[in-house]
Amino acid sequence: MDTLKITPLNSWHKAHGAKMVDFAGWEMPVQYAGILAEHQHTRQQVSIFDICHMGEFYLRGQGAAKALSQVVTHNLDTLQPGKCRYGFMLNEHGGVLDDLIIYCLAQDEYMLVVNGACERSDFEWIKSHLPAGLSLENASANVAKIDVQGPLSIHAIEALLGKKCSHLKYFSFERTTYFGTSVLVSRTGYTGELGFELYLDVSKALEAWDKLASLPEVKAAGLGARDTLRLELGYPLYGQDLDIMHTPVEAGYGFLMNSPAEFIGKGKLDVVREKLIPLEIPGRRSARHGDKVALRDGTVVGVVTSGSFSPSLGHCIALAYVDASAADNKEYLVQAQRSELCATRVELPFYKNGTARMKID
């Protein structure tokens, strides 16, 4: 068995009673006080998440924007310095190799933030499709990432950095300093709440985390709460809701496919075999990844990709791929392990009271 990789915050997690699990080859905290408590605290106050397992690449050089536009679905023509954007990297068949956020640092200079499980394969894929003369650096081992999420996150960020950050708009960022080292602070929010991300040198990660954790309104949260929070917004998880067998259009992200560039896989996006749909299920019994989805007459038309009890809503929610021809139905049956669950197709997000876009200036 391969040794699990650890983040610079690993010892803190263990010292504070976190339940640790194997997550894509990393030893990560799944919970501390409990998933429900951490979920609610994030919705009501502010939580910190160790996301140091994510990968960070830097691309620089004349023509970087044009070259990168051939590899990712992001419209880089409209991405200005100080802004970041969510999108995908596809294979030749239009399947999703990864979902990622691209930060425009300057003209022809970008930071790419990728999923930890895909770091090595992503780097090699991008490198193999870039022309000579560009610099692509994998800085993942040297960059720590801490997410500060919740309606009170602005207070925690400003207490840590000792400066105002209320001017940051949704999906924007800036560079600043933290105890003499460079820090990139961005405002996106995977939880649906007002949220900030800190990218800093690994040598400063524990110090920053400790200071944040000492604030009275801040608590640490693990991967369990992160998963229920993102699912309430209907945000996809790579490896479950996104994979090489489905295109971004099938996953419901056709509206993001507006890049004028002929990126890899673009010509395959017109074929929609299945659609990722949101389902609500009454009660506390949850659908699980892999459960079959059927029409009310018992005809199997799909499979659940993500499912969980929603702490904010008080019932189960799920995402499922179903045959495109059956995707407009309203009522379904989820064939769970011990029973059939009645499910209703709804509109995203499941949870509609998030603060991610709130005005803070």
mmCIF file of C-alpha atoms in Angstrom:
data_model
loop_
_atom_site.group_PDB
_atom_site.id
_atom_site.type_symbol
_atom_site.label_atom_id
_atom_site.label_comp_id
_atom_site.label_asym_id
_atom_site.label_seq_id
_atom_site.Cartn_x
_atom_site.Cartn_y
_atom_site.Cartn_z
ATOM 1 C CA MET A 1 0.000 0.000 0.000
ATOM 2 C CA ASP A 2 1.352 3.418 -0.945
ATOM 3 C CA THR A 3 2.033 5.872 1.865
ATOM 4 C CA LEU A 4 -0.599 8.584 2.043
ATOM 5 C CA LYS A 5 0.518 12.123 1.346
ATOM 6 C CA ILE A 6 -0.056 14.682 4.069
ATOM 7 C CA THR A 7 -0.686 18.421 4.099
ATOM 8 C CA PRO A 8 1.308 20.886 6.272
ATOM 9 C CA LEU A 9 -1.716 20.968 8.625
ATOM 10 C CA ASN A 10 -1.829 17.204 9.250
ATOM 11 C CA SER A 11 -0.475 17.345 12.809
ATOM 12 C CA TRP A 12 -2.987 20.064 13.763
ATOM 13 C CA HIS A 13 -5.896 17.964 12.555
ATOM 14 C CA LYS A 14 -4.802 14.950 14.598
ATOM 15 C CA ALA A 15 -4.101 17.036 17.688
ATOM 16 C CA HIS A 16 -7.635 18.430 17.505
ATOM 17 C CA GLY A 17 -9.423 15.110 17.224
ATOM 18 C CA ALA A 18 -10.138 14.986 13.512
ATOM 19 C CA LYS A 19 -11.235 11.707 11.967
ATOM 20 C CA MET A 20 -8.737 11.148 9.166
ATOM 21 C CA VAL A 21 -9.464 9.310 5.911
ATOM 22 C CA ASP A 22 -7.770 8.454 2.637
ATOM 23 C CA PHE A 23 -8.927 11.007 0.081
ATOM 24 C CA ALA A 24 -7.388 10.539 -3.367
ATOM 25 C CA GLY A 25 -4.112 9.396 -1.812
ATOM 26 C CA TRP A 26 -4.042 12.107 0.861
ATOM 27 C CA GLU A 27 -4.664 11.712 4.585
ATOM 28 C CA MET A 28 -7.361 14.309 5.140
ATOM 29 C CA PRO A 29 -9.798 15.270 7.932
ATOM 30 C CA VAL A 30 -13.360 14.182 7.205
ATOM 31 C CA GLN A 31 -14.803 15.705 10.399
ATOM 32 C CA TYR A 32 -13.987 17.144 13.828
ATOM 33 C CA ALA A 33 -17.101 17.843 15.948
ATOM 34 C CA GLY A 34 -19.335 16.194 13.342
ATOM 35 C CA ILE A 35 -20.502 16.811 9.787
ATOM 36 C CA LEU A 36 -23.897 18.286 10.712
ATOM 37 C CA ALA A 37 -22.412 20.728 13.230
ATOM 38 C CA GLU A 38 -19.661 21.800 10.831
ATOM 39 C CA HIS A 39 -22.140 22.213 7.990
ATOM 40 C CA GLN A 40 -24.438 24.454 10.046
ATOM 41 C CA HIS A 41 -21.536 26.481 11.428
ATOM 42 C CA THR A 42 -20.382 27.225 7.878
ATOM 43 C CA ARG A 43 -23.874 28.324 6.850
ATOM 44 C CA GLN A 44 -24.229 30.557 9.940
ATOM 45 C CA GLN A 45 -20.727 31.804 10.830
ATOM 46 C CA VAL A 46 -17.355 30.811 9.324
ATOM 47 C CA SER A 47 -15.342 27.620 8.893
ATOM 48 C CA ILE A 48 -11.827 26.917 7.674
ATOM 49 C CA PHE A 49 -11.005 24.021 5.344
ATOM 50 C CA ASP A 50 -7.632 22.446 4.604
ATOM 51 C CA ILE A 51 -7.464 22.303 0.805
ATOM 52 C CA CYS A 52 -3.681 21.978 0.566
ATOM 53 C CA HIS A 53 -4.014 18.793 -1.497
ATOM 54 C CA MET A 54 -5.097 20.807 -4.537
ATOM 55 C CA GLY A 55 -2.625 21.391 -7.358
ATOM 56 C CA GLU A 56 -1.331 24.768 -8.538
ATOM 57 C CA PHE A 57 0.381 25.354 -11.883
ATOM 58 C CA TYR A 58 1.883 28.574 -13.255
ATOM 59 C CA LEU A 59 1.912 29.244 -16.992
ATOM 60 C CA ARG A 60 3.928 32.156 -18.337
ATOM 61 C CA GLY A 61 5.261 33.429 -21.632
ATOM 62 C CA GLN A 62 4.291 35.290 -24.768
ATOM 63 C CA GLY A 63 1.280 33.608 -26.322
ATOM 64 C CA ALA A 64 0.295 31.790 -23.115
ATOM 65 C CA ALA A 65 -3.353 32.843 -23.389
ATOM 66 C CA LYS A 66 -3.697 31.610 -26.965
ATOM 67 C CA ALA A 67 -1.991 28.307 -26.191
ATOM 68 C CA LEU A 68 -3.950 27.669 -22.997
ATOM 69 C CA SER A 69 -7.220 28.425 -24.785
ATOM 70 C CA GLN A 70 -6.622 25.338 -26.924
ATOM 71 C CA VAL A 71 -6.462 23.123 -23.812
ATOM 72 C CA VAL A 72 -9.259 24.432 -21.563
ATOM 73 C CA THR A 73 -12.873 25.500 -22.085
ATOM 74 C CA HIS A 74 -12.446 28.874 -20.341
ATOM 75 C CA ASN A 75 -12.933 31.993 -22.461
ATOM 76 C CA LEU A 76 -9.582 33.639 -21.776
ATOM 77 C CA ASP A 77 -10.311 36.492 -24.186
ATOM 78 C CA THR A 78 -12.580 38.044 -21.545
ATOM 79 C CA LEU A 79 -10.594 37.026 -18.439
ATOM 80 C CA GLN A 80 -8.802 40.101 -17.152
ATOM 81 C CA PRO A 81 -5.937 40.339 -14.617
ATOM 82 C CA GLY A 82 -7.322 40.097 -11.085
ATOM 83 C CA LYS A 83 -10.173 37.818 -12.165
ATOM 84 C CA CYS A 84 -10.579 34.039 -12.043
ATOM 85 C CA ARG A 85 -12.921 31.669 -13.853
ATOM 86 C CA TYR A 86 -14.258 28.128 -13.485
ATOM 87 C CA GLY A 87 -14.183 25.684 -16.374
ATOM 88 C CA PHE A 88 -12.964 22.338 -17.676
ATOM 89 C CA MET A 89 -10.197 20.462 -19.415
ATOM 90 C CA LEU A 90 -11.429 17.883 -21.914
ATOM 91 C CA ASN A 91 -10.080 14.926 -23.846
ATOM 92 C CA GLU A 92 -10.537 14.496 -27.578
ATOM 93 C CA HIS A 93 -13.975 12.937 -27.042
ATOM 94 C CA GLY A 94 -15.266 15.846 -24.956
ATOM 95 C CA GLY A 95 -14.997 13.910 -21.682
ATOM 96 C CA VAL A 96 -13.963 15.869 -18.597
ATOM 97 C CA LEU A 97 -10.348 15.281 -17.566
ATOM 98 C CA ASP A 98 -10.730 17.784 -14.722
ATOM 99 C CA ASP A 99 -12.572 20.891 -13.614
ATOM 100 C CA LEU A 100 -10.386 23.801 -12.600
ATOM 101 C CA ILE A 101 -10.219 27.500 -11.802
ATOM 102 C CA ILE A 102 -7.878 29.708 -13.820
ATOM 103 C CA TYR A 103 -6.501 32.917 -12.316
ATOM 104 C CA CYS A 104 -5.284 35.638 -14.678
ATOM 105 C CA LEU A 105 -2.228 37.058 -12.883
ATOM 106 C CA ALA A 106 -1.169 39.331 -15.742
ATOM 107 C CA GLN A 107 -1.197 39.345 -19.520
ATOM 108 C CA ASP A 108 -0.015 35.884 -20.612
ATOM 109 C CA GLU A 109 0.484 34.786 -16.990
ATOM 110 C CA TYR A 110 -1.905 32.361 -15.290
ATOM 111 C CA MET A 111 -2.324 30.194 -12.223
ATOM 112 C CA LEU A 112 -4.317 26.989 -12.705
ATOM 113 C CA VAL A 113 -5.866 25.306 -9.656
ATOM 114 C CA VAL A 114 -6.632 21.646 -10.280
ATOM 115 C CA ASN A 115 -7.947 18.717 -8.277
ATOM 116 C CA GLY A 116 -5.321 16.950 -6.201
ATOM 117 C CA ALA A 117 -6.131 13.516 -7.611
ATOM 118 C CA CYS A 118 -5.515 14.832 -11.141
ATOM 119 C CA GLU A 119 -2.406 16.923 -10.449
ATOM 120 C CA ARG A 120 0.189 14.759 -12.211
ATOM 121 C CA SER A 121 -1.972 13.724 -15.158
ATOM 122 C CA ASP A 122 -3.215 17.301 -15.643
ATOM 123 C CA PHE A 123 0.314 18.671 -15.669
ATOM 124 C CA GLU A 124 1.519 16.147 -18.234
ATOM 125 C CA TRP A 125 -1.564 16.663 -20.410
ATOM 126 C CA ILE A 126 -1.177 20.443 -20.463
ATOM 127 C CA LYS A 127 2.573 20.254 -20.987
ATOM 128 C CA SER A 128 2.150 17.896 -23.940
ATOM 129 C CA HIS A 129 -0.205 20.339 -25.662
ATOM 130 C CA LEU A 130 1.802 23.548 -25.232
ATOM 131 C CA PRO A 131 4.163 24.950 -27.855
ATOM 132 C CA ALA A 132 7.834 25.469 -27.124
ATOM 133 C CA GLY A 133 8.835 28.715 -25.446
ATOM 134 C CA LEU A 134 6.238 28.744 -22.656
ATOM 135 C CA SER A 135 7.027 28.106 -18.990
ATOM 136 C CA LEU A 136 4.743 25.660 -17.161
ATOM 137 C CA GLU A 137 5.609 25.186 -13.484
ATOM 138 C CA ASN A 138 4.038 22.709 -11.074
ATOM 139 C CA ALA A 139 4.179 24.620 -7.772
ATOM 140 C CA SER A 140 1.813 22.305 -5.893
ATOM 141 C CA ALA A 141 4.397 21.112 -3.359
ATOM 142 C CA ASN A 142 5.204 24.675 -2.319
ATOM 143 C CA VAL A 143 1.718 26.214 -2.237
ATOM 144 C CA ALA A 144 -0.754 25.756 0.620
ATOM 145 C CA LYS A 145 -4.463 26.471 0.183
ATOM 146 C CA ILE A 146 -6.804 27.379 3.027
ATOM 147 C CA ASP A 147 -10.483 28.073 2.368
ATOM 148 C CA VAL A 148 -12.352 30.451 4.700
ATOM 149 C CA GLN A 149 -16.082 29.999 4.169
ATOM 150 C CA GLY A 150 -19.231 31.430 5.713
ATOM 151 C CA PRO A 151 -21.178 34.699 6.014
ATOM 152 C CA LEU A 152 -18.662 36.005 8.589
ATOM 153 C CA SER A 153 -15.594 34.998 6.563
ATOM 154 C CA ILE A 154 -14.754 38.599 5.684
ATOM 155 C CA HIS A 155 -14.083 39.340 9.352
ATOM 156 C CA ALA A 156 -11.771 36.320 9.683
ATOM 157 C CA ILE A 157 -9.810 37.178 6.544
ATOM 158 C CA GLU A 158 -9.347 40.801 7.563
ATOM 159 C CA ALA A 159 -8.285 39.793 11.093
ATOM 160 C CA LEU A 160 -5.664 37.466 9.635
ATOM 161 C CA LEU A 161 -4.251 39.810 7.000
ATOM 162 C CA GLY A 162 -4.668 43.039 8.949
ATOM 163 C CA LYS A 163 -6.207 44.828 5.977
ATOM 164 C CA LYS A 164 -9.569 45.473 4.358
ATOM 165 C CA CYS A 165 -10.711 42.924 1.794
ATOM 166 C CA SER A 166 -14.321 44.020 1.371
ATOM 167 C CA HIS A 167 -13.543 45.488 -2.066
ATOM 168 C CA LEU A 168 -12.983 42.014 -3.538
ATOM 169 C CA LYS A 169 -15.787 41.076 -5.914
ATOM 170 C CA TYR A 170 -17.070 37.578 -6.627
ATOM 171 C CA PHE A 171 -14.459 35.594 -8.589
ATOM 172 C CA SER A 172 -11.775 38.230 -8.170
ATOM 173 C CA PHE A 173 -8.469 38.166 -6.316
ATOM 174 C CA GLU A 174 -5.397 40.138 -5.347
ATOM 175 C CA ARG A 175 -1.888 39.602 -4.060
ATOM 176 C CA THR A 176 -0.933 40.826 -0.595
ATOM 177 C CA THR A 177 1.575 39.898 2.098
ATOM 178 C CA TYR A 178 1.357 37.830 5.272
ATOM 179 C CA PHE A 179 4.302 38.122 7.671
ATOM 180 C CA GLY A 180 6.633 39.056 4.854
ATOM 181 C CA THR A 181 5.542 36.412 2.358
ATOM 182 C CA SER A 182 3.344 36.770 -0.709
ATOM 183 C CA VAL A 183 -0.275 35.641 -0.377
ATOM 184 C CA LEU A 184 -2.952 35.431 -3.042
ATOM 185 C CA VAL A 185 -6.440 35.935 -1.613
ATOM 186 C CA SER A 186 -9.448 35.224 -3.812
ATOM 187 C CA ARG A 187 -13.194 35.321 -3.376
ATOM 188 C CA THR A 188 -15.116 32.406 -4.882
ATOM 189 C CA GLY A 189 -16.815 29.992 -2.470
ATOM 190 C CA TYR A 190 -17.406 26.306 -3.134
ATOM 191 C CA THR A 191 -19.848 26.130 -0.216
ATOM 192 C CA GLY A 192 -22.311 28.674 -1.605
ATOM 193 C CA GLU A 193 -21.507 31.057 1.226
ATOM 194 C CA LEU A 194 -19.352 34.164 1.203
ATOM 195 C CA GLY A 195 -15.920 32.629 0.888
ATOM 196 C CA PHE A 196 -12.257 33.375 0.452
ATOM 197 C CA GLU A 197 -9.267 31.273 -0.522
ATOM 198 C CA LEU A 198 -5.716 31.810 0.672
ATOM 199 C CA TYR A 199 -2.772 30.624 -1.430
ATOM 200 C CA LEU A 200 0.445 30.936 0.543
ATOM 201 C CA ASP A 201 3.826 29.308 1.059
ATOM 202 C CA VAL A 202 3.602 25.956 2.833
ATOM 203 C CA SER A 203 5.965 27.262 5.532
ATOM 204 C CA LYS A 204 3.297 29.766 6.646
ATOM 205 C CA ALA A 205 0.259 27.474 6.430
ATOM 206 C CA LEU A 206 0.195 26.251 10.035
ATOM 207 C CA GLU A 207 0.781 29.747 11.411
ATOM 208 C CA ALA A 208 -2.086 31.189 9.350
ATOM 209 C CA TRP A 209 -4.391 28.274 10.195
ATOM 210 C CA ASP A 210 -3.656 28.607 13.922
ATOM 211 C CA LYS A 211 -4.434 32.315 13.878
ATOM 212 C CA LEU A 212 -7.691 31.757 12.022
ATOM 213 C CA ALA A 213 -8.700 28.900 14.327
ATOM 214 C CA SER A 214 -8.124 31.114 17.380
ATOM 215 C CA LEU A 215 -10.821 33.568 16.292
ATOM 216 C CA PRO A 216 -14.046 33.075 18.300
ATOM 217 C CA GLU A 217 -16.343 32.788 15.262
ATOM 218 C CA VAL A 218 -14.101 30.306 13.392
ATOM 219 C CA LYS A 219 -14.185 26.504 13.533
ATOM 220 C CA ALA A 220 -12.384 23.901 11.456
ATOM 221 C CA ALA A 221 -14.478 21.757 9.113
ATOM 222 C CA GLY A 222 -13.644 18.603 7.223
ATOM 223 C CA LEU A 223 -14.340 16.997 3.879
ATOM 224 C CA GLY A 224 -17.709 15.657 5.050
ATOM 225 C CA ALA A 225 -19.222 19.097 5.552
ATOM 226 C CA ARG A 226 -17.522 20.365 2.426
ATOM 227 C CA ASP A 227 -19.321 17.654 0.474
ATOM 228 C CA THR A 228 -22.797 18.341 1.904
ATOM 229 C CA LEU A 229 -22.315 22.091 1.456
ATOM 230 C CA ARG A 230 -21.312 21.815 -2.196
ATOM 231 C CA LEU A 231 -24.088 19.325 -2.942
ATOM 232 C CA GLU A 232 -26.733 21.707 -1.566
ATOM 233 C CA LEU A 233 -25.621 24.131 -4.282
ATOM 234 C CA GLY A 234 -25.589 21.392 -6.914
ATOM 235 C CA TYR A 235 -21.863 21.853 -7.529
ATOM 236 C CA PRO A 236 -20.278 18.771 -9.136
ATOM 237 C CA LEU A 237 -17.472 16.666 -7.660
ATOM 238 C CA TYR A 238 -14.831 15.365 -10.032
ATOM 239 C CA GLY A 239 -14.759 11.585 -10.094
ATOM 240 C CA GLN A 240 -18.452 11.350 -9.251
ATOM 241 C CA ASP A 241 -20.511 13.951 -11.110
ATOM 242 C CA LEU A 242 -17.788 14.775 -13.620
ATOM 243 C CA ASP A 243 -15.716 12.174 -15.465
ATOM 244 C CA ILE A 244 -14.217 11.270 -18.816
ATOM 245 C CA MET A 245 -17.435 9.510 -19.845
ATOM 246 C CA HIS A 246 -19.499 12.717 -19.803
ATOM 247 C CA THR A 247 -19.126 16.161 -21.348
ATOM 248 C CA PRO A 248 -19.657 19.489 -19.552
ATOM 249 C CA VAL A 249 -22.862 19.918 -21.586
ATOM 250 C CA GLU A 250 -24.206 16.626 -20.247
ATOM 251 C CA ALA A 251 -23.254 17.802 -16.739
ATOM 252 C CA GLY A 252 -25.332 20.967 -17.213
ATOM 253 C CA TYR A 253 -22.535 23.407 -17.994
ATOM 254 C CA GLY A 254 -23.231 24.109 -21.629
ATOM 255 C CA PHE A 255 -23.719 27.775 -20.726
ATOM 256 C CA LEU A 256 -19.984 27.991 -19.963
ATOM 257 C CA MET A 257 -18.956 26.700 -23.402
ATOM 258 C CA ASN A 258 -18.553 30.172 -24.917
ATOM 259 C CA SER A 259 -14.850 30.235 -25.714
ATOM 260 C CA PRO A 260 -14.195 31.170 -29.354
ATOM 261 C CA ALA A 261 -11.088 28.968 -29.347
ATOM 262 C CA GLU A 262 -11.104 25.489 -30.877
ATOM 263 C CA PHE A 263 -10.236 23.795 -27.609
ATOM 264 C CA ILE A 264 -9.684 20.052 -27.384
ATOM 265 C CA GLY A 265 -12.993 18.182 -27.384
ATOM 266 C CA LYS A 266 -15.113 21.123 -28.535
ATOM 267 C CA GLY A 267 -16.355 19.291 -31.614
ATOM 268 C CA LYS A 268 -17.852 16.504 -29.491
ATOM 269 C CA LEU A 269 -20.104 18.655 -27.300
ATOM 270 C CA ASP A 270 -23.165 18.447 -29.556
ATOM 271 C CA VAL A 271 -23.870 14.813 -28.662
ATOM 272 C CA VAL A 272 -25.909 14.632 -25.434
ATOM 273 C CA ARG A 273 -26.592 11.029 -24.405
ATOM 274 C CA GLU A 274 -27.281 11.642 -20.724
ATOM 275 C CA LYS A 275 -28.047 14.629 -18.517
ATOM 276 C CA LEU A 276 -27.076 15.307 -14.915
ATOM 277 C CA ILE A 277 -30.279 16.207 -13.068
ATOM 278 C CA PRO A 278 -31.057 17.316 -9.483
ATOM 279 C CA LEU A 279 -33.419 15.196 -7.389
ATOM 280 C CA GLU A 280 -35.148 15.739 -4.061
ATOM 281 C CA ILE A 281 -36.219 12.793 -1.914
ATOM 282 C CA PRO A 282 -38.569 13.214 1.078
ATOM 283 C CA GLY A 283 -37.308 12.097 4.487
ATOM 284 C CA ARG A 284 -33.882 11.302 5.864
ATOM 285 C CA ARG A 285 -33.135 8.155 3.872
ATOM 286 C CA SER A 286 -30.477 9.045 1.321
ATOM 287 C CA ALA A 287 -29.695 7.959 -2.185
ATOM 288 C CA ARG A 288 -26.092 6.883 -2.615
ATOM 289 C CA HIS A 289 -23.517 6.983 -5.372
ATOM 290 C CA GLY A 290 -24.249 4.101 -7.730
ATOM 291 C CA ASP A 291 -27.949 3.677 -6.903
ATOM 292 C CA LYS A 292 -30.030 3.083 -10.027
ATOM 293 C CA VAL A 293 -32.628 5.648 -11.116
ATOM 294 C CA ALA A 294 -35.850 4.462 -12.730
ATOM 295 C CA LEU A 295 -39.068 5.888 -14.061
ATOM 296 C CA ARG A 296 -42.178 5.253 -11.995
ATOM 297 C CA ASP A 297 -42.949 2.172 -14.141
ATOM 298 C CA GLY A 298 -39.634 0.623 -13.092
ATOM 299 C CA THR A 299 -37.677 1.296 -16.294
ATOM 300 C CA VAL A 300 -34.076 2.017 -15.303
ATOM 301 C CA VAL A 301 -32.872 5.233 -16.953
ATOM 302 C CA GLY A 302 -29.841 6.317 -14.954
ATOM 303 C CA VAL A 303 -27.647 6.276 -11.869
ATOM 304 C CA VAL A 304 -27.055 8.478 -8.828
ATOM 305 C CA THR A 305 -23.663 10.192 -8.808
ATOM 306 C CA SER A 306 -23.927 12.129 -5.504
ATOM 307 C CA GLY A 307 -26.498 11.827 -2.747
ATOM 308 C CA SER A 308 -26.794 12.949 0.857
ATOM 309 C CA PHE A 309 -29.104 14.136 3.570
ATOM 310 C CA SER A 310 -29.253 17.923 3.332
ATOM 311 C CA PRO A 311 -28.721 19.484 6.779
ATOM 312 C CA SER A 312 -30.082 22.835 5.595
ATOM 313 C CA LEU A 313 -33.234 21.472 3.974
ATOM 314 C CA GLY A 314 -34.017 18.474 6.184
ATOM 315 C CA HIS A 315 -34.354 15.854 3.442
ATOM 316 C CA CYS A 316 -32.266 13.963 0.919
ATOM 317 C CA ILE A 317 -30.892 15.532 -2.253
ATOM 318 C CA ALA A 318 -29.042 13.907 -5.125
ATOM 319 C CA LEU A 319 -27.504 14.377 -8.553
ATOM 320 C CA ALA A 320 -27.996 11.658 -11.149
ATOM 321 C CA TYR A 321 -27.154 10.990 -14.775
ATOM 322 C CA VAL A 322 -30.244 9.854 -16.686
ATOM 323 C CA ASP A 323 -30.871 9.116 -20.343
ATOM 324 C CA ALA A 324 -31.426 12.366 -22.228
ATOM 325 C CA SER A 325 -34.774 11.064 -23.473
ATOM 326 C CA ALA A 326 -35.950 10.660 -19.851
ATOM 327 C CA ALA A 327 -34.420 13.817 -18.397
ATOM 328 C CA ASP A 328 -37.571 15.929 -18.687
ATOM 329 C CA ASN A 329 -39.618 13.649 -16.460
ATOM 330 C CA LYS A 330 -40.705 15.032 -13.103
ATOM 331 C CA GLU A 331 -40.989 11.867 -11.033
ATOM 332 C CA TYR A 332 -38.460 9.049 -10.581
ATOM 333 C CA LEU A 333 -37.686 6.084 -8.344
ATOM 334 C CA VAL A 334 -34.243 5.616 -6.797
ATOM 335 C CA GLN A 335 -33.474 1.949 -6.277
ATOM 336 C CA ALA A 336 -31.584 2.200 -3.001
ATOM 337 C CA GLN A 337 -29.992 -0.728 -1.225
ATOM 338 C CA ARG A 338 -32.974 -1.588 0.963
ATOM 339 C CA SER A 339 -35.926 0.160 -0.637
ATOM 340 C CA GLU A 340 -37.220 2.278 -3.489
ATOM 341 C CA LEU A 341 -37.245 6.020 -2.861
ATOM 342 C CA CYS A 342 -39.599 8.428 -4.602
ATOM 343 C CA ALA A 343 -37.660 11.307 -6.149
ATOM 344 C CA THR A 344 -38.723 14.536 -7.814
ATOM 345 C CA ARG A 345 -36.694 16.524 -10.304
ATOM 346 C CA VAL A 346 -36.159 20.114 -9.131
ATOM 347 C CA GLU A 347 -34.128 23.148 -10.157
ATOM 348 C CA LEU A 348 -30.696 24.053 -8.835
ATOM 349 C CA PRO A 349 -29.510 25.201 -6.436
ATOM 350 C CA PHE A 350 -31.197 23.003 -3.843
ATOM 351 C CA TYR A 351 -30.278 25.544 -1.152
ATOM 352 C CA LYS A 352 -31.142 29.058 -2.268
ATOM 353 C CA ASN A 353 -30.092 31.264 0.665
ATOM 354 C CA GLY A 354 -26.311 31.226 0.217
ATOM 355 C CA THR A 355 -24.306 34.407 0.765
ATOM 356 C CA ALA A 356 -21.577 33.821 -1.832
ATOM 357 C CA ARG A 357 -22.557 36.836 -3.935
ATOM 358 C CA MET A 358 -23.486 39.158 -1.066
ATOM 359 C CA LYS A 359 -22.329 42.752 -1.258
ATOM 360 C CA ILE A 360 -19.745 43.399 1.449
ATOM 361 C CA ASP A 361 -18.515 46.896 0.653
#
